Amino acid sequence: MMKQKLPLKKPITFNEKLQWLKLYDKNSIYSILVDKVAVRDYISKNFDENLLFPLLGVWKNPNEINYDELPNQFVLKCNHDSGSVIVCRDKEKLDKEYVKRYFDERLKREYFYYWRERPYKYVEPKILAEKYMADEHGELTDYKFMCFDGYVDNVMVCVDRHTGNTKFYFFNKDWQLKKYNKSSLSLPDDFKIEKPALMDEMFEIASRLSKGFPFVRIDLYCVNNKIYFGEYTFYPQGGYDANILPEADIALGNLIKI
């Protein structure tokens, strides 16, 4: 994938160490944390249930979904993979046959075999529905925190998803731009976007959620001045992120202690 030899005996870069962690870090709790249903109990018991998006239902197949019990707007997603999401903004216009075909296919996906991410191998596929959430602009901005056993190096802010041209900006806790990806090379060193009011609190939450793990990306959201948990991601891009700059790949790799 990266067209380079993988030095498993002495990995150095971020991507190399993610491959090492896939093979040798076999903490069984990871399967709970990547399960979008099971992780809710973990967050509720160990941190704060108020971090969770309101849950509307969980089903083993799309035939079980009772749309009459759902509000006009909601989000459907799979618990066992990445990216299997349908956002419903108007239930009257929802193509339920498409939803059925979509999740029939997605529930059959064995996500482990895509990138050999061990935790997904032990997750029972399900569908869950969560409350539809958006900010005052009708968007839901992702804040993805790169965490190393409680130390949060940076947050990747994902903006303009609705345009189909998503932009990714990395900032440290002092809200200074980190030139970690290729697109950042064209930005001035003092580039800024508006810092969200609760960003410092999000850094603290990400730190608490990540303690005990050599690396994990903690995804959070902030909607109407309230912070919500998104998910745990242990191997971003499967450990094959070709957009990360070589110097960033080394710098982030140095933060993973194996």
PDB file of C-alpha atoms in Angstrom:
ATOM      1  CA  MET A   1       0.000   0.000   0.000  1.00  0.00           C
ATOM      2  CA  MET A   2       2.754   2.471   0.972  1.00  0.00           C
ATOM      3  CA  LYS A   3       5.280   0.814  -1.391  1.00  0.00           C
ATOM      4  CA  GLN A   4       7.830   0.626   1.400  1.00  0.00           C
ATOM      5  CA  LYS A   5       9.278  -2.213   3.430  1.00  0.00           C
ATOM      6  CA  LEU A   6       7.652  -2.479   6.863  1.00  0.00           C
ATOM      7  CA  PRO A   7      10.334  -2.608   9.597  1.00  0.00           C
ATOM      8  CA  LEU A   8       8.344  -4.465  12.255  1.00  0.00           C
ATOM      9  CA  LYS A   9      11.421  -5.108  14.414  1.00  0.00           C
ATOM     10  CA  LYS A  10      12.056  -1.390  14.770  1.00  0.00           C
ATOM     11  CA  PRO A  11       9.162   0.733  13.475  1.00  0.00           C
ATOM     12  CA  ILE A  12       9.781   4.462  13.512  1.00  0.00           C
ATOM     13  CA  THR A  13       7.022   6.367  11.754  1.00  0.00           C
ATOM     14  CA  PHE A  14       3.407   6.835  12.797  1.00  0.00           C
ATOM     15  CA  ASN A  15       2.113   4.611  10.013  1.00  0.00           C
ATOM     16  CA  GLU A  16       4.706   1.910  10.755  1.00  0.00           C
ATOM     17  CA  LYS A  17       3.852   1.855  14.446  1.00  0.00           C
ATOM     18  CA  LEU A  18       0.133   1.584  13.707  1.00  0.00           C
ATOM     19  CA  GLN A  19       0.904  -1.605  11.777  1.00  0.00           C
ATOM     20  CA  TRP A  20       2.923  -2.866  14.750  1.00  0.00           C
ATOM     21  CA  LEU A  21       0.047  -2.109  17.101  1.00  0.00           C
ATOM     22  CA  LYS A  22      -2.352  -4.025  14.862  1.00  0.00           C
ATOM     23  CA  LEU A  23      -0.210  -7.127  15.235  1.00  0.00           C
ATOM     24  CA  TYR A  24       0.976  -6.960  18.830  1.00  0.00           C
ATOM     25  CA  ASP A  25      -1.367  -4.748  20.884  1.00  0.00           C
ATOM     26  CA  LYS A  26      -4.182  -7.225  21.566  1.00  0.00           C
ATOM     27  CA  ASN A  27      -6.081  -5.393  24.304  1.00  0.00           C
ATOM     28  CA  SER A  28      -9.550  -6.985  24.248  1.00  0.00           C
ATOM     29  CA  ILE A  29     -11.243  -3.743  25.298  1.00  0.00           C
ATOM     30  CA  TYR A  30     -10.598  -2.337  21.826  1.00  0.00           C
ATOM     31  CA  SER A  31     -13.455  -4.429  20.424  1.00  0.00           C
ATOM     32  CA  ILE A  32     -15.820  -2.741  22.875  1.00  0.00           C
ATOM     33  CA  LEU A  33     -14.501   0.711  22.094  1.00  0.00           C
ATOM     34  CA  VAL A  34     -14.828   0.435  18.301  1.00  0.00           C
ATOM     35  CA  ASP A  35     -18.368  -0.971  18.609  1.00  0.00           C
ATOM     36  CA  LYS A  36     -20.623   2.090  18.289  1.00  0.00           C
ATOM     37  CA  VAL A  37     -23.258   0.389  20.450  1.00  0.00           C
ATOM     38  CA  ALA A  38     -21.083  -1.191  23.158  1.00  0.00           C
ATOM     39  CA  VAL A  39     -18.911   1.915  23.574  1.00  0.00           C
ATOM     40  CA  ARG A  40     -21.931   3.822  24.820  1.00  0.00           C
ATOM     41  CA  ASP A  41     -22.030   1.753  28.019  1.00  0.00           C
ATOM     42  CA  TYR A  42     -18.286   2.232  28.434  1.00  0.00           C
ATOM     43  CA  ILE A  43     -18.569   6.030  28.147  1.00  0.00           C
ATOM     44  CA  SER A  44     -21.614   6.123  30.406  1.00  0.00           C
ATOM     45  CA  LYS A  45     -20.043   4.013  33.175  1.00  0.00           C
ATOM     46  CA  ASN A  46     -16.518   5.405  33.074  1.00  0.00           C
ATOM     47  CA  PHE A  47     -16.962   9.034  32.030  1.00  0.00           C
ATOM     48  CA  ASP A  48     -20.197  10.927  31.389  1.00  0.00           C
ATOM     49  CA  GLU A  49     -23.361   9.712  29.678  1.00  0.00           C
ATOM     50  CA  ASN A  50     -24.084  13.317  28.692  1.00  0.00           C
ATOM     51  CA  LEU A  51     -21.290  13.009  26.118  1.00  0.00           C
ATOM     52  CA  LEU A  52     -23.425  10.592  24.104  1.00  0.00           C
ATOM     53  CA  PHE A  53     -25.763  11.467  21.266  1.00  0.00           C
ATOM     54  CA  PRO A  54     -29.336  10.440  22.196  1.00  0.00           C
ATOM     55  CA  LEU A  55     -29.940   6.853  21.065  1.00  0.00           C
ATOM     56  CA  LEU A  56     -33.195   6.109  19.214  1.00  0.00           C
ATOM     57  CA  GLY A  57     -32.885   2.395  18.547  1.00  0.00           C
ATOM     58  CA  VAL A  58     -30.682  -0.632  17.827  1.00  0.00           C
ATOM     59  CA  TRP A  59     -31.531  -3.449  15.406  1.00  0.00           C
ATOM     60  CA  LYS A  60     -29.850  -6.540  13.970  1.00  0.00           C
ATOM     61  CA  ASN A  61     -31.290  -6.033  10.477  1.00  0.00           C
ATOM     62  CA  PRO A  62     -33.094  -3.247   8.604  1.00  0.00           C
ATOM     63  CA  ASN A  63     -36.410  -5.138   8.574  1.00  0.00           C
ATOM     64  CA  GLU A  64     -36.692  -4.513  12.322  1.00  0.00           C
ATOM     65  CA  ILE A  65     -36.639  -0.715  11.998  1.00  0.00           C
ATOM     66  CA  ASN A  66     -39.978   0.785  12.994  1.00  0.00           C
ATOM     67  CA  TYR A  67     -39.970   4.156  11.256  1.00  0.00           C
ATOM     68  CA  ASP A  68     -43.200   5.183  12.967  1.00  0.00           C
ATOM     69  CA  GLU A  69     -41.284   5.308  16.250  1.00  0.00           C
ATOM     70  CA  LEU A  70     -38.528   7.508  14.845  1.00  0.00           C
ATOM     71  CA  PRO A  71     -38.651  11.320  14.664  1.00  0.00           C
ATOM     72  CA  ASN A  72     -38.687  13.181  11.369  1.00  0.00           C
ATOM     73  CA  GLN A  73     -34.897  13.571  11.415  1.00  0.00           C
ATOM     74  CA  PHE A  74     -32.374  10.958  12.558  1.00  0.00           C
ATOM     75  CA  VAL A  75     -29.102   9.248  11.661  1.00  0.00           C
ATOM     76  CA  LEU A  76     -28.736   5.536  10.887  1.00  0.00           C
ATOM     77  CA  LYS A  77     -25.340   3.872  11.016  1.00  0.00           C
ATOM     78  CA  CYS A  78     -23.621   0.524  11.417  1.00  0.00           C
ATOM     79  CA  ASN A  79     -21.810  -0.197  14.656  1.00  0.00           C
ATOM     80  CA  HIS A  80     -19.081  -2.453  13.242  1.00  0.00           C
ATOM     81  CA  ASP A  81     -17.343  -0.523  10.474  1.00  0.00           C
ATOM     82  CA  SER A  82     -16.517   2.959   9.253  1.00  0.00           C
ATOM     83  CA  GLY A  83     -18.601   5.186   7.013  1.00  0.00           C
ATOM     84  CA  SER A  84     -21.862   3.216   6.857  1.00  0.00           C
ATOM     85  CA  VAL A  85     -24.159   6.150   7.588  1.00  0.00           C
ATOM     86  CA  ILE A  86     -27.486   7.441   6.271  1.00  0.00           C
ATOM     87  CA  VAL A  87     -28.645  10.878   7.407  1.00  0.00           C
ATOM     88  CA  CYS A  88     -32.395  11.403   7.280  1.00  0.00           C
ATOM     89  CA  ARG A  89     -33.481  15.047   7.301  1.00  0.00           C
ATOM     90  CA  ASP A  90     -37.084  14.350   6.246  1.00  0.00           C
ATOM     91  CA  LYS A  91     -38.635  10.974   7.011  1.00  0.00           C
ATOM     92  CA  GLU A  92     -41.387  11.475   4.440  1.00  0.00           C
ATOM     93  CA  LYS A  93     -38.785  11.610   1.671  1.00  0.00           C
ATOM     94  CA  LEU A  94     -36.691   8.684   2.927  1.00  0.00           C
ATOM     95  CA  ASP A  95     -36.377   5.795   0.471  1.00  0.00           C
ATOM     96  CA  LYS A  96     -36.894   2.892   2.854  1.00  0.00           C
ATOM     97  CA  GLU A  97     -36.209   0.275   0.214  1.00  0.00           C
ATOM     98  CA  TYR A  98     -32.843   1.884  -0.431  1.00  0.00           C
ATOM     99  CA  VAL A  99     -32.141   1.892   3.307  1.00  0.00           C
ATOM    100  CA  LYS A 100     -32.934  -1.824   3.453  1.00  0.00           C
ATOM    101  CA  ARG A 101     -30.638  -2.671   0.510  1.00  0.00           C
ATOM    102  CA  TYR A 102     -27.907  -0.430   1.876  1.00  0.00           C
ATOM    103  CA  PHE A 103     -27.791  -1.981   5.328  1.00  0.00           C
ATOM    104  CA  ASP A 104     -28.368  -5.535   4.075  1.00  0.00           C
ATOM    105  CA  GLU A 105     -25.107  -5.107   2.176  1.00  0.00           C
ATOM    106  CA  ARG A 106     -23.257  -3.183   4.880  1.00  0.00           C
ATOM    107  CA  LEU A 107     -24.101  -5.642   7.647  1.00  0.00           C
ATOM    108  CA  LYS A 108     -22.350  -8.357   5.629  1.00  0.00           C
ATOM    109  CA  ARG A 109     -19.095  -6.407   5.565  1.00  0.00           C
ATOM    110  CA  GLU A 110     -16.331  -8.031   7.602  1.00  0.00           C
ATOM    111  CA  TYR A 111     -14.406  -4.868   8.275  1.00  0.00           C
ATOM    112  CA  PHE A 112     -11.454  -6.689   9.813  1.00  0.00           C
ATOM    113  CA  TYR A 113     -10.428  -8.016   6.416  1.00  0.00           C
ATOM    114  CA  TYR A 114     -10.077  -4.577   4.822  1.00  0.00           C
ATOM    115  CA  TRP A 115      -7.067  -3.401   6.828  1.00  0.00           C
ATOM    116  CA  ARG A 116      -6.623  -6.265   9.334  1.00  0.00           C
ATOM    117  CA  GLU A 117      -7.810  -4.135  12.244  1.00  0.00           C
ATOM    118  CA  ARG A 118      -8.213  -6.847  14.864  1.00  0.00           C
ATOM    119  CA  PRO A 119     -10.821  -5.145  17.139  1.00  0.00           C
ATOM    120  CA  TYR A 120     -13.474  -5.199  14.405  1.00  0.00           C
ATOM    121  CA  LYS A 121     -13.211  -8.978  14.081  1.00  0.00           C
ATOM    122  CA  TYR A 122     -15.195  -9.471  17.287  1.00  0.00           C
ATOM    123  CA  VAL A 123     -17.990  -6.914  16.839  1.00  0.00           C
ATOM    124  CA  GLU A 124     -21.494  -8.248  16.119  1.00  0.00           C
ATOM    125  CA  PRO A 125     -22.944  -6.162  13.257  1.00  0.00           C
ATOM    126  CA  LYS A 126     -25.961  -4.007  14.141  1.00  0.00           C
ATOM    127  CA  ILE A 127     -27.744  -0.846  13.031  1.00  0.00           C
ATOM    128  CA  LEU A 128     -28.261   2.035  15.413  1.00  0.00           C
ATOM    129  CA  ALA A 129     -30.227   5.245  15.147  1.00  0.00           C
ATOM    130  CA  GLU A 130     -29.152   8.450  16.836  1.00  0.00           C
ATOM    131  CA  LYS A 131     -30.741  11.858  17.105  1.00  0.00           C
ATOM    132  CA  TYR A 132     -29.970  14.143  14.168  1.00  0.00           C
ATOM    133  CA  MET A 133     -27.661  16.907  15.379  1.00  0.00           C
ATOM    134  CA  ALA A 134     -26.404  20.045  13.658  1.00  0.00           C
ATOM    135  CA  ASP A 135     -24.982  23.396  14.680  1.00  0.00           C
ATOM    136  CA  GLU A 136     -26.487  26.818  13.985  1.00  0.00           C
ATOM    137  CA  HIS A 137     -25.199  26.596  10.409  1.00  0.00           C
ATOM    138  CA  GLY A 138     -26.842  23.225   9.794  1.00  0.00           C
ATOM    139  CA  GLU A 139     -23.471  21.446   9.883  1.00  0.00           C
ATOM    140  CA  LEU A 140     -21.700  18.974  12.157  1.00  0.00           C
ATOM    141  CA  THR A 141     -17.989  19.743  12.334  1.00  0.00           C
ATOM    142  CA  ASP A 142     -15.623  16.899  13.224  1.00  0.00           C
ATOM    143  CA  TYR A 143     -12.868  17.442  15.780  1.00  0.00           C
ATOM    144  CA  LYS A 144     -10.434  14.521  15.679  1.00  0.00           C
ATOM    145  CA  PHE A 145      -7.872  14.485  18.495  1.00  0.00           C
ATOM    146  CA  MET A 146      -4.635  12.531  18.104  1.00  0.00           C
ATOM    147  CA  CYS A 147      -3.898  11.110  21.549  1.00  0.00           C
ATOM    148  CA  PHE A 148      -0.952   9.242  23.001  1.00  0.00           C
ATOM    149  CA  ASP A 149      -1.790   7.681  26.380  1.00  0.00           C
ATOM    150  CA  GLY A 150      -3.443  10.824  27.678  1.00  0.00           C
ATOM    151  CA  TYR A 151      -1.224  13.308  25.859  1.00  0.00           C
ATOM    152  CA  VAL A 152      -3.152  15.121  23.114  1.00  0.00           C
ATOM    153  CA  ASP A 153      -0.782  16.371  20.430  1.00  0.00           C
ATOM    154  CA  ASN A 154      -3.279  18.007  18.116  1.00  0.00           C
ATOM    155  CA  VAL A 155      -6.813  18.211  16.813  1.00  0.00           C
ATOM    156  CA  MET A 156      -7.703  17.750  13.154  1.00  0.00           C
ATOM    157  CA  VAL A 157     -10.596  20.048  12.309  1.00  0.00           C
ATOM    158  CA  CYS A 158     -12.723  18.816   9.397  1.00  0.00           C
ATOM    159  CA  VAL A 159     -14.718  21.576   7.726  1.00  0.00           C
ATOM    160  CA  ASP A 160     -16.847  22.030   4.600  1.00  0.00           C
ATOM    161  CA  ARG A 161     -17.951  18.398   4.420  1.00  0.00           C
ATOM    162  CA  HIS A 162     -21.281  19.523   2.978  1.00  0.00           C
ATOM    163  CA  THR A 163     -19.513  20.985  -0.067  1.00  0.00           C
ATOM    164  CA  GLY A 164     -17.865  17.708  -1.048  1.00  0.00           C
ATOM    165  CA  ASN A 165     -14.495  19.421  -0.658  1.00  0.00           C
ATOM    166  CA  THR A 166     -13.620  18.701   2.955  1.00  0.00           C
ATOM    167  CA  LYS A 167     -10.649  20.572   4.367  1.00  0.00           C
ATOM    168  CA  PHE A 168      -8.467  19.214   7.165  1.00  0.00           C
ATOM    169  CA  TYR A 169      -6.542  21.546   9.468  1.00  0.00           C
ATOM    170  CA  PHE A 170      -4.309  20.458  12.365  1.00  0.00           C
ATOM    171  CA  PHE A 171      -3.909  22.657  15.441  1.00  0.00           C
ATOM    172  CA  ASN A 172      -2.163  22.126  18.775  1.00  0.00           C
ATOM    173  CA  LYS A 173      -3.624  23.062  22.144  1.00  0.00           C
ATOM    174  CA  ASP A 174      -2.322  26.626  21.774  1.00  0.00           C
ATOM    175  CA  TRP A 175      -4.248  26.827  18.492  1.00  0.00           C
ATOM    176  CA  GLN A 176      -1.131  27.009  16.369  1.00  0.00           C
ATOM    177  CA  LEU A 177      -1.225  25.407  12.934  1.00  0.00           C
ATOM    178  CA  LYS A 178       0.617  22.089  12.634  1.00  0.00           C
ATOM    179  CA  LYS A 179       1.708  21.370   9.067  1.00  0.00           C
ATOM    180  CA  TYR A 180       1.084  17.638   9.157  1.00  0.00           C
ATOM    181  CA  ASN A 181      -0.636  16.990   5.823  1.00  0.00           C
ATOM    182  CA  LYS A 182       0.226  17.847   2.222  1.00  0.00           C
ATOM    183  CA  SER A 183      -2.507  20.454   1.826  1.00  0.00           C
ATOM    184  CA  SER A 184      -1.075  22.465   4.747  1.00  0.00           C
ATOM    185  CA  LEU A 185       2.080  23.281   2.777  1.00  0.00           C
ATOM    186  CA  SER A 186       0.250  26.025   0.885  1.00  0.00           C
ATOM    187  CA  LEU A 187      -0.945  27.703   4.100  1.00  0.00           C
ATOM    188  CA  PRO A 188       0.915  30.558   5.826  1.00  0.00           C
ATOM    189  CA  ASP A 189       2.544  29.723   9.162  1.00  0.00           C
ATOM    190  CA  ASP A 190       0.130  32.013  11.006  1.00  0.00           C
ATOM    191  CA  PHE A 191      -2.985  30.527   9.383  1.00  0.00           C
ATOM    192  CA  LYS A 192      -5.967  30.405  11.727  1.00  0.00           C
ATOM    193  CA  ILE A 193      -9.611  29.484  11.781  1.00  0.00           C
ATOM    194  CA  GLU A 194     -11.889  30.547  14.585  1.00  0.00           C
ATOM    195  CA  LYS A 195     -11.190  28.544  17.733  1.00  0.00           C
ATOM    196  CA  PRO A 196     -14.375  26.965  19.112  1.00  0.00           C
ATOM    197  CA  ALA A 197     -15.360  28.241  22.544  1.00  0.00           C
ATOM    198  CA  LEU A 198     -15.147  24.790  24.149  1.00  0.00           C
ATOM    199  CA  MET A 199     -11.949  23.630  22.433  1.00  0.00           C
ATOM    200  CA  ASP A 200      -9.858  23.617  25.631  1.00  0.00           C
ATOM    201  CA  GLU A 201     -12.489  21.466  27.315  1.00  0.00           C
ATOM    202  CA  MET A 202     -12.501  19.112  24.326  1.00  0.00           C
ATOM    203  CA  PHE A 203      -8.727  18.692  24.648  1.00  0.00           C
ATOM    204  CA  GLU A 204      -9.227  17.733  28.306  1.00  0.00           C
ATOM    205  CA  ILE A 205     -11.980  15.240  27.486  1.00  0.00           C
ATOM    206  CA  ALA A 206      -9.865  13.660  24.750  1.00  0.00           C
ATOM    207  CA  SER A 207      -7.002  13.318  27.226  1.00  0.00           C
ATOM    208  CA  ARG A 208      -9.168  11.513  29.764  1.00  0.00           C
ATOM    209  CA  LEU A 209     -10.746   9.211  27.180  1.00  0.00           C
ATOM    210  CA  SER A 210      -7.362   8.206  25.756  1.00  0.00           C
ATOM    211  CA  LYS A 211      -5.426   7.317  28.907  1.00  0.00           C
ATOM    212  CA  GLY A 212      -4.003   3.803  28.854  1.00  0.00           C
ATOM    213  CA  PHE A 213      -3.787   3.499  25.067  1.00  0.00           C
ATOM    214  CA  PRO A 214      -0.483   3.936  23.157  1.00  0.00           C
ATOM    215  CA  PHE A 215      -2.391   5.763  20.453  1.00  0.00           C
ATOM    216  CA  VAL A 216      -6.017   6.487  19.739  1.00  0.00           C
ATOM    217  CA  ARG A 217      -7.856   9.179  17.824  1.00  0.00           C
ATOM    218  CA  ILE A 218     -10.782  10.560  19.800  1.00  0.00           C
ATOM    219  CA  ASP A 219     -13.525  12.079  17.657  1.00  0.00           C
ATOM    220  CA  LEU A 220     -15.670  14.745  19.315  1.00  0.00           C
ATOM    221  CA  TYR A 221     -18.364  17.190  18.222  1.00  0.00           C
ATOM    222  CA  CYS A 222     -19.611  20.467  19.622  1.00  0.00           C
ATOM    223  CA  VAL A 223     -23.271  21.289  18.986  1.00  0.00           C
ATOM    224  CA  ASN A 224     -25.116  24.230  20.518  1.00  0.00           C
ATOM    225  CA  ASN A 225     -22.348  24.781  23.067  1.00  0.00           C
ATOM    226  CA  LYS A 226     -22.344  21.133  24.159  1.00  0.00           C
ATOM    227  CA  ILE A 227     -19.647  18.503  23.586  1.00  0.00           C
ATOM    228  CA  TYR A 228     -20.485  15.048  22.245  1.00  0.00           C
ATOM    229  CA  PHE A 229     -18.423  11.895  21.829  1.00  0.00           C
ATOM    230  CA  GLY A 230     -18.076  10.478  18.317  1.00  0.00           C
ATOM    231  CA  GLU A 231     -15.874   7.399  18.347  1.00  0.00           C
ATOM    232  CA  TYR A 232     -12.554   5.747  19.161  1.00  0.00           C
ATOM    233  CA  THR A 233     -10.307   5.207  16.127  1.00  0.00           C
ATOM    234  CA  PHE A 234      -7.173   3.170  16.762  1.00  0.00           C
ATOM    235  CA  TYR A 235      -5.798   2.975  13.217  1.00  0.00           C
ATOM    236  CA  PRO A 236      -6.659   6.103  11.156  1.00  0.00           C
ATOM    237  CA  GLN A 237      -6.662   5.298   7.435  1.00  0.00           C
ATOM    238  CA  GLY A 238      -5.731   1.756   8.428  1.00  0.00           C
ATOM    239  CA  GLY A 239      -2.197   3.009   9.059  1.00  0.00           C
ATOM    240  CA  TYR A 240      -1.768   3.816   5.365  1.00  0.00           C
ATOM    241  CA  ASP A 241      -2.104   7.596   5.401  1.00  0.00           C
ATOM    242  CA  ALA A 242      -0.248   8.782   2.307  1.00  0.00           C
ATOM    243  CA  ASN A 243      -1.300  12.413   2.891  1.00  0.00           C
ATOM    244  CA  ILE A 244       0.752  12.796   6.037  1.00  0.00           C
ATOM    245  CA  LEU A 245       4.057  14.603   5.494  1.00  0.00           C
ATOM    246  CA  PRO A 246       7.231  12.525   6.070  1.00  0.00           C
ATOM    247  CA  GLU A 247       8.430  14.755   8.905  1.00  0.00           C
ATOM    248  CA  ALA A 248       5.002  14.556  10.584  1.00  0.00           C
ATOM    249  CA  ASP A 249       4.974  10.787  10.136  1.00  0.00           C
ATOM    250  CA  ILE A 250       8.227  10.624  12.127  1.00  0.00           C
ATOM    251  CA  ALA A 251       7.221  13.207  14.738  1.00  0.00           C
ATOM    252  CA  LEU A 252       3.918  11.480  15.496  1.00  0.00           C
ATOM    253  CA  GLY A 253       5.611   8.104  15.434  1.00  0.00           C
ATOM    254  CA  ASN A 254       7.992   9.276  18.166  1.00  0.00           C
ATOM    255  CA  LEU A 255       4.966   9.865  20.410  1.00  0.00           C
ATOM    256  CA  ILE A 256       3.860   6.201  20.270  1.00  0.00           C
ATOM    257  CA  LYS A 257       5.657   4.221  22.970  1.00  0.00           C
ATOM    258  CA  ILE A 258       5.839   0.511  22.111  1.00  0.00           C
TER     259      ILE A 258
END
